[in-house]
Amino acid sequence: MHGTGKVVQCRRVPVRMTVCWDSVIDKKAYETEIWFSRETWQQMLAAYPDTYRPGKTYYRDNMIIGLAPGGTVRVWLENNGDPVVLQHPARQLTLTGDDMLICKGITKHPNGYVYYGKTPEFIKGKTYPYGEW
């Protein structure tokens, strides 16, 4: 996975998470609530054989939250250098505009969305979301 992110550390597996985020592509702020499934918890707590270090184990304890234009959200667990493992939340809800409950008024673009740096060239001619979501 590429991109920037924020590292959040905790001692227990997550039950739920609310994410406030901006999409500069469709020029909207979003609020997404994710309730993680038992399957996700089980995968995070299970020890897996480490193919890179025989005799050792590793845990899928790194979560990736993908945020895409149109309010599309996906969750993956890192898989020790192998392809990430797509997760299926028990419940997921994305709101925008006046429907937002927690994230209303929280944006990094209070004066409107403006593209800076390499962004205009990067998005030119692309349709979103792109790739295999």
Coordinates of N, CA and C in Angstrom, one line a residue:
M1 N 0.9 -1.2 0.0 CA 0.0 0.0 0.0 C 0.9 1.2 0.0
H2 N 0.5 2.2 -0.7 CA 1.2 3.5 -0.8 C 0.4 4.6 -0.3
G3 N 1.0 5.7 0.1 CA 0.2 6.8 0.5 C 0.7 7.3 1.9
T4 N 0.0 8.2 2.5 CA 0.4 8.7 3.8 C -0.7 8.2 4.7
G5 N -0.3 8.1 6.0 CA -1.3 7.7 7.0 C -0.9 8.2 8.3
K6 N -1.7 7.8 9.3 CA -1.5 8.2 10.7 C -1.4 6.9 11.4
V7 N -0.4 6.7 12.2 CA -0.2 5.5 13.0 C -0.9 5.7 14.3
V8 N -1.8 4.7 14.6 CA -2.6 4.7 15.9 C -2.2 3.4 16.6
Q9 N -1.8 3.5 17.8 CA -1.4 2.3 18.5 C -2.3 2.1 19.7
C10 N -2.7 0.8 19.9 CA -3.5 0.5 21.1 C -3.1 -0.9 21.6
R11 N -3.5 -1.2 22.8 CA -3.1 -2.5 23.4 C -4.1 -3.6 23.1
R12 N -5.3 -3.2 22.6 CA -6.3 -4.2 22.4 C -6.8 -4.1 20.9
V13 N -7.5 -5.1 20.5 CA -8.0 -5.0 19.1 C -9.2 -4.0 19.1
P14 N -9.3 -3.2 18.0 CA -10.3 -2.2 17.9 C -11.7 -2.8 17.8
V15 N -12.7 -2.2 18.5 CA -14.1 -2.5 18.4 C -14.7 -1.7 17.3
R16 N -14.5 -0.4 17.3 CA -15.0 0.5 16.3 C -14.1 1.7 16.1
M17 N -14.3 2.4 15.0 CA -13.4 3.6 14.7 C -14.3 4.5 13.9
T18 N -14.2 5.8 14.3 CA -14.8 6.9 13.4 C -13.6 7.7 12.8
V19 N -13.8 7.9 11.5 CA -12.7 8.6 10.7 C -13.4 9.8 10.1
C20 N -12.8 11.0 10.4 CA -13.2 12.2 9.7 C -12.2 12.5 8.6
W21 N -12.7 12.7 7.4 CA -11.7 12.8 6.3 C -12.2 13.6 5.1
D22 N -11.3 14.2 4.4 CA -11.6 15.0 3.2 C -11.2 14.3 2.0
S23 N -12.0 14.4 0.9 CA -11.7 14.0 -0.4 C -11.5 15.2 -1.2
V24 N -10.2 15.5 -1.6 CA -10.0 16.6 -2.4 C -10.4 16.4 -3.9
I25 N -10.6 15.1 -4.3 CA -11.0 14.8 -5.6 C -12.5 15.2 -5.8
D26 N -13.4 14.8 -4.9 CA -14.8 15.2 -5.1 C -15.2 16.4 -4.2
K27 N -14.2 16.9 -3.5 CA -14.3 18.2 -2.8 C -15.4 18.1 -1.7
K28 N -15.3 17.0 -0.9 CA -16.3 16.8 0.2 C -15.6 16.3 1.4
A29 N -16.2 16.6 2.6 CA -15.7 16.0 3.8 C -16.6 14.8 4.1
Y30 N -16.1 13.8 4.7 CA -16.8 12.6 5.1 C -16.6 12.2 6.5
E31 N -17.6 11.4 7.0 CA -17.5 10.8 8.3 C -17.8 9.3 8.2
T32 N -16.9 8.5 8.5 CA -17.1 7.0 8.4 C -17.0 6.3 9.7
E33 N -18.0 5.6 10.1 CA -17.9 4.7 11.3 C -17.8 3.3 10.9
I34 N -16.8 2.6 11.4 CA -16.5 1.2 11.1 C -16.6 0.4 12.4
W35 N -17.4 -0.6 12.4 CA -17.5 -1.6 13.5 C -16.8 -2.8 13.0
F36 N -15.7 -3.2 13.6 CA -14.9 -4.4 13.2 C -15.6 -5.7 13.6
S37 N -15.4 -6.7 12.7 CA -16.0 -8.0 12.9 C -15.2 -8.9 13.8
R38 N -15.8 -9.9 14.3 CA -15.1 -11.0 15.0 C -14.0 -11.6 14.2
E39 N -14.2 -11.7 12.9 CA -13.2 -12.3 12.0 C -12.0 -11.4 12.0
T40 N -12.1 -10.1 12.0 CA -11.0 -9.2 12.0 C -10.3 -9.4 13.4
W41 N -11.0 -9.4 14.5 CA -10.4 -9.6 15.8 C -9.6 -10.9 15.8
Q42 N -10.2 -12.0 15.3 CA -9.5 -13.3 15.3 C -8.2 -13.2 14.5
Q43 N -8.3 -12.6 13.4 CA -7.1 -12.5 12.5 C -6.0 -11.7 13.2
M44 N -6.4 -10.6 14.0 CA -5.4 -9.8 14.6 C -4.7 -10.5 15.8
L45 N -5.5 -11.4 16.5 CA -5.0 -12.1 17.6 C -4.3 -13.4 17.3
A46 N -4.5 -13.9 16.2 CA -3.9 -15.2 15.8 C -2.4 -15.1 15.4
A47 N -1.6 -16.1 15.8 CA -0.2 -16.1 15.4 C -0.1 -16.8 14.1
Y48 N 0.7 -16.3 13.1 CA 0.9 -16.9 11.8 C 2.3 -17.2 11.6
P49 N 2.6 -18.4 10.9 CA 4.0 -18.7 10.7 C 4.7 -17.7 9.8
D50 N 5.9 -17.3 10.2 CA 6.6 -16.2 9.5 C 7.5 -16.9 8.4
T51 N 7.1 -16.7 7.1 CA 7.8 -17.4 6.0 C 9.2 -16.8 5.8
Y52 N 9.4 -15.6 6.3 CA 10.7 -15.0 6.2 C 11.7 -15.4 7.3
R53 N 11.2 -15.8 8.4 CA 12.0 -16.2 9.5 C 11.5 -17.5 10.1
P54 N 11.9 -18.7 9.5 CA 11.4 -20.0 9.9 C 11.5 -20.2 11.4
G55 N 10.4 -20.7 11.9 CA 10.3 -21.0 13.4 C 9.8 -19.8 14.2
K56 N 9.6 -18.7 13.5 CA 9.0 -17.5 14.2 C 7.6 -17.3 13.8
T57 N 6.9 -16.5 14.5 CA 5.5 -16.1 14.2 C 5.4 -14.6 14.1
Y58 N 4.3 -14.2 13.5 CA 4.0 -12.8 13.4 C 2.5 -12.6 13.6
Y59 N 2.0 -11.4 13.8 CA 0.6 -11.1 14.0 C 0.2 -10.1 12.9
R60 N -1.0 -10.2 12.5 CA -1.6 -9.2 11.6 C -2.1 -8.0 12.4
D61 N -1.2 -7.3 13.0 CA -1.5 -6.2 13.9 C -1.4 -4.8 13.3
N62 N -1.3 -4.7 12.0 CA -1.2 -3.4 11.4 C -2.4 -3.3 10.4
M63 N -3.3 -2.3 10.7 CA -4.5 -2.1 9.9 C -4.3 -0.9 9.0
I64 N -4.8 -1.1 7.8 CA -4.8 0.0 6.8 C -6.2 0.4 6.5
I65 N -6.5 1.7 6.6 CA -7.8 2.2 6.2 C -7.7 3.0 4.9
G66 N -8.3 2.5 3.9 CA -8.2 3.2 2.6 C -9.4 4.1 2.4
L67 N -9.2 5.3 2.0 CA -10.3 6.3 1.9 C -10.2 6.8 0.4
A68 N -11.3 6.7 -0.3 CA -11.3 7.1 -1.7 C -12.5 8.0 -2.1
P69 N -12.4 8.7 -3.2 CA -13.5 9.6 -3.6 C -14.8 8.9 -3.6
G70 N -15.9 9.6 -3.4 CA -17.2 9.0 -3.4 C -17.6 8.4 -2.1
G71 N -16.7 8.6 -1.1 CA -17.0 8.0 0.3 C -16.6 6.5 0.4
T72 N -15.9 6.0 -0.6 CA -15.5 4.6 -0.6 C -14.4 4.4 0.5
V73 N -14.7 3.4 1.4 CA -13.8 3.0 2.4 C -13.5 1.5 2.4
R74 N -12.3 1.1 2.6 CA -11.9 -0.3 2.7 C -10.9 -0.4 3.8
V75 N -10.9 -1.6 4.4 CA -10.1 -1.9 5.5 C -9.3 -3.2 5.2
W76 N -7.9 -3.1 5.4 CA -7.1 -4.3 5.2 C -6.2 -4.5 6.4
L77 N -5.8 -5.8 6.6 CA -4.7 -6.1 7.6 C -3.4 -6.4 6.8
E78 N -2.3 -5.8 7.3 CA -1.0 -6.1 6.6 C -0.8 -7.6 6.9
N79 N 0.0 -8.2 5.9 CA 0.2 -9.6 6.0 C 1.7 -10.0 5.8
N80 N 2.6 -9.4 6.6 CA 4.0 -9.8 6.7 C 4.7 -9.8 5.3
G81 N 4.4 -8.8 4.5 CA 5.1 -8.7 3.2 C 4.3 -9.3 2.1
D82 N 3.3 -10.1 2.4 CA 2.4 -10.7 1.3 C 1.3 -9.8 1.1
P83 N 0.5 -10.0 0.0 CA -0.6 -9.1 -0.2 C -1.5 -8.9 1.0
V84 N -2.0 -7.7 1.2 CA -2.8 -7.3 2.3 C -4.1 -8.1 2.3
V85 N -4.7 -8.3 3.4 CA -6.0 -9.1 3.6 C -7.2 -8.2 3.7
L86 N -8.0 -8.1 2.8 CA -9.3 -7.3 2.8 C -10.1 -7.8 4.0
Q87 N -10.7 -6.8 4.7 CA -11.5 -7.1 5.8 C -13.0 -6.7 5.5
H88 N -13.9 -7.4 6.1 CA -15.3 -7.1 5.9 C -15.9 -6.6 7.3
P89 N -16.0 -5.3 7.5 CA -16.5 -4.8 8.8 C -17.9 -5.4 9.1
A90 N -18.2 -5.5 10.4 CA -19.6 -6.0 10.8 C -20.6 -4.9 10.4
R91 N -20.2 -3.6 10.5 CA -21.0 -2.5 10.1 C -20.1 -1.4 9.7
Q92 N -20.6 -0.7 8.6 CA -19.8 0.5 8.1 C -20.8 1.5 7.6
L93 N -20.7 2.7 8.0 CA -21.6 3.8 7.6 C -20.8 5.0 7.2
T94 N -21.0 5.6 6.1 CA -20.3 6.8 5.7 C -21.3 7.9 5.4
L95 N -21.1 9.1 6.1 CA -22.0 10.2 6.0 C -21.2 11.4 5.4
T96 N -22.0 12.4 4.8 CA -21.3 13.6 4.3 C -22.3 14.8 4.5
G97 N -21.8 16.0 4.4 CA -22.6 17.2 4.5 C -23.3 17.3 5.8
D98 N -24.6 17.7 5.8 CA -25.4 18.0 7.0 C -25.7 16.7 7.7
D99 N -25.6 15.5 7.1 CA -25.8 14.3 7.8 C -24.8 13.9 8.8
M100 N -23.6 14.5 8.7 CA -22.5 14.1 9.6 C -22.9 14.4 11.0
L101 N -22.5 13.6 12.0 CA -22.8 13.8 13.4 C -21.6 14.3 14.2
I102 N -20.4 13.6 14.0 CA -19.3 13.9 14.8 C -18.3 14.9 14.0
C103 N -18.2 14.7 12.7 CA -17.2 15.4 11.9 C -17.7 16.7 11.3
K104 N -18.9 17.1 11.6 CA -19.4 18.3 10.9 C -18.5 19.5 11.3
G105 N -18.1 20.2 10.3 CA -17.2 21.4 10.6 C -15.8 21.1 10.7
I106 N -15.4 19.8 10.7 CA -14.0 19.4 10.8 C -13.5 19.2 9.4
T107 N -12.6 20.0 9.0 CA -12.0 19.9 7.6 C -10.7 20.6 7.6
K108 N -9.8 20.1 6.7 CA -8.6 20.8 6.5 C -8.7 21.8 5.4
H109 N -9.9 21.9 4.9 CA -10.2 22.8 3.7 C -11.4 23.7 4.0
P110 N -11.3 24.5 5.1 CA -12.5 25.4 5.5 C -12.8 26.4 4.4
N111 N -11.9 26.8 3.6 CA -12.1 27.8 2.6 C -12.3 27.3 1.2
G112 N -12.6 26.0 1.1 CA -12.8 25.3 -0.2 C -11.6 24.5 -0.6
Y113 N -11.8 23.6 -1.5 CA -10.7 22.7 -1.9 C -9.9 23.2 -3.1
V114 N -8.6 23.3 -2.9 CA -7.7 23.8 -3.9 C -6.6 22.7 -4.0
Y115 N -6.2 22.5 -5.3 CA -5.2 21.5 -5.5 C -3.8 22.1 -5.6
Y116 N -2.9 21.5 -4.9 CA -1.5 22.1 -4.8 C -0.5 21.1 -5.3
G117 N 0.7 21.6 -5.6 CA 1.8 20.8 -5.9 C 1.6 19.9 -7.1
K118 N 1.8 18.6 -7.0 CA 1.7 17.6 -8.0 C 0.3 17.1 -8.2
T119 N -0.6 17.4 -7.3 CA -2.0 16.9 -7.3 C -2.7 17.1 -8.7
P120 N -2.7 18.3 -9.2 CA -3.4 18.5 -10.5 C -3.0 17.6 -11.6
E121 N -1.7 17.4 -11.7 CA -1.1 16.5 -12.8 C -1.5 15.1 -12.5
F122 N -1.4 14.7 -11.2 CA -1.7 13.3 -10.8 C -3.1 12.9 -11.1
I123 N -4.1 13.8 -10.9 CA -5.5 13.4 -11.1 C -6.0 13.6 -12.5
K124 N -5.2 14.3 -13.3 CA -5.6 14.6 -14.7 C -5.9 13.3 -15.5
G125 N -7.2 13.2 -16.0 CA -7.6 12.1 -16.9 C -7.9 10.8 -16.1
K126 N -7.9 10.8 -14.8 CA -8.2 9.6 -14.0 C -9.7 9.6 -13.6
T127 N -10.2 8.4 -13.5 CA -11.6 8.2 -13.0 C -11.4 7.6 -11.6
Y128 N -12.3 7.9 -10.7 CA -12.2 7.5 -9.3 C -13.4 6.8 -8.8
P129 N -13.3 5.8 -7.9 CA -12.0 5.3 -7.4 C -11.4 4.4 -8.5
Y130 N -10.1 4.4 -8.5 CA -9.3 3.6 -9.5 C -8.7 2.4 -8.8
G131 N -8.3 1.5 -9.6 CA -7.7 0.3 -9.0 C -8.7 -0.7 -8.6
E132 N -8.3 -1.8 -7.9 CA -9.1 -2.8 -7.4 C -9.5 -2.6 -6.0
W133 N -10.7 -2.0 -5.8 CA -11.2 -1.8 -4.4 C -12.2 -2.8 -4.1

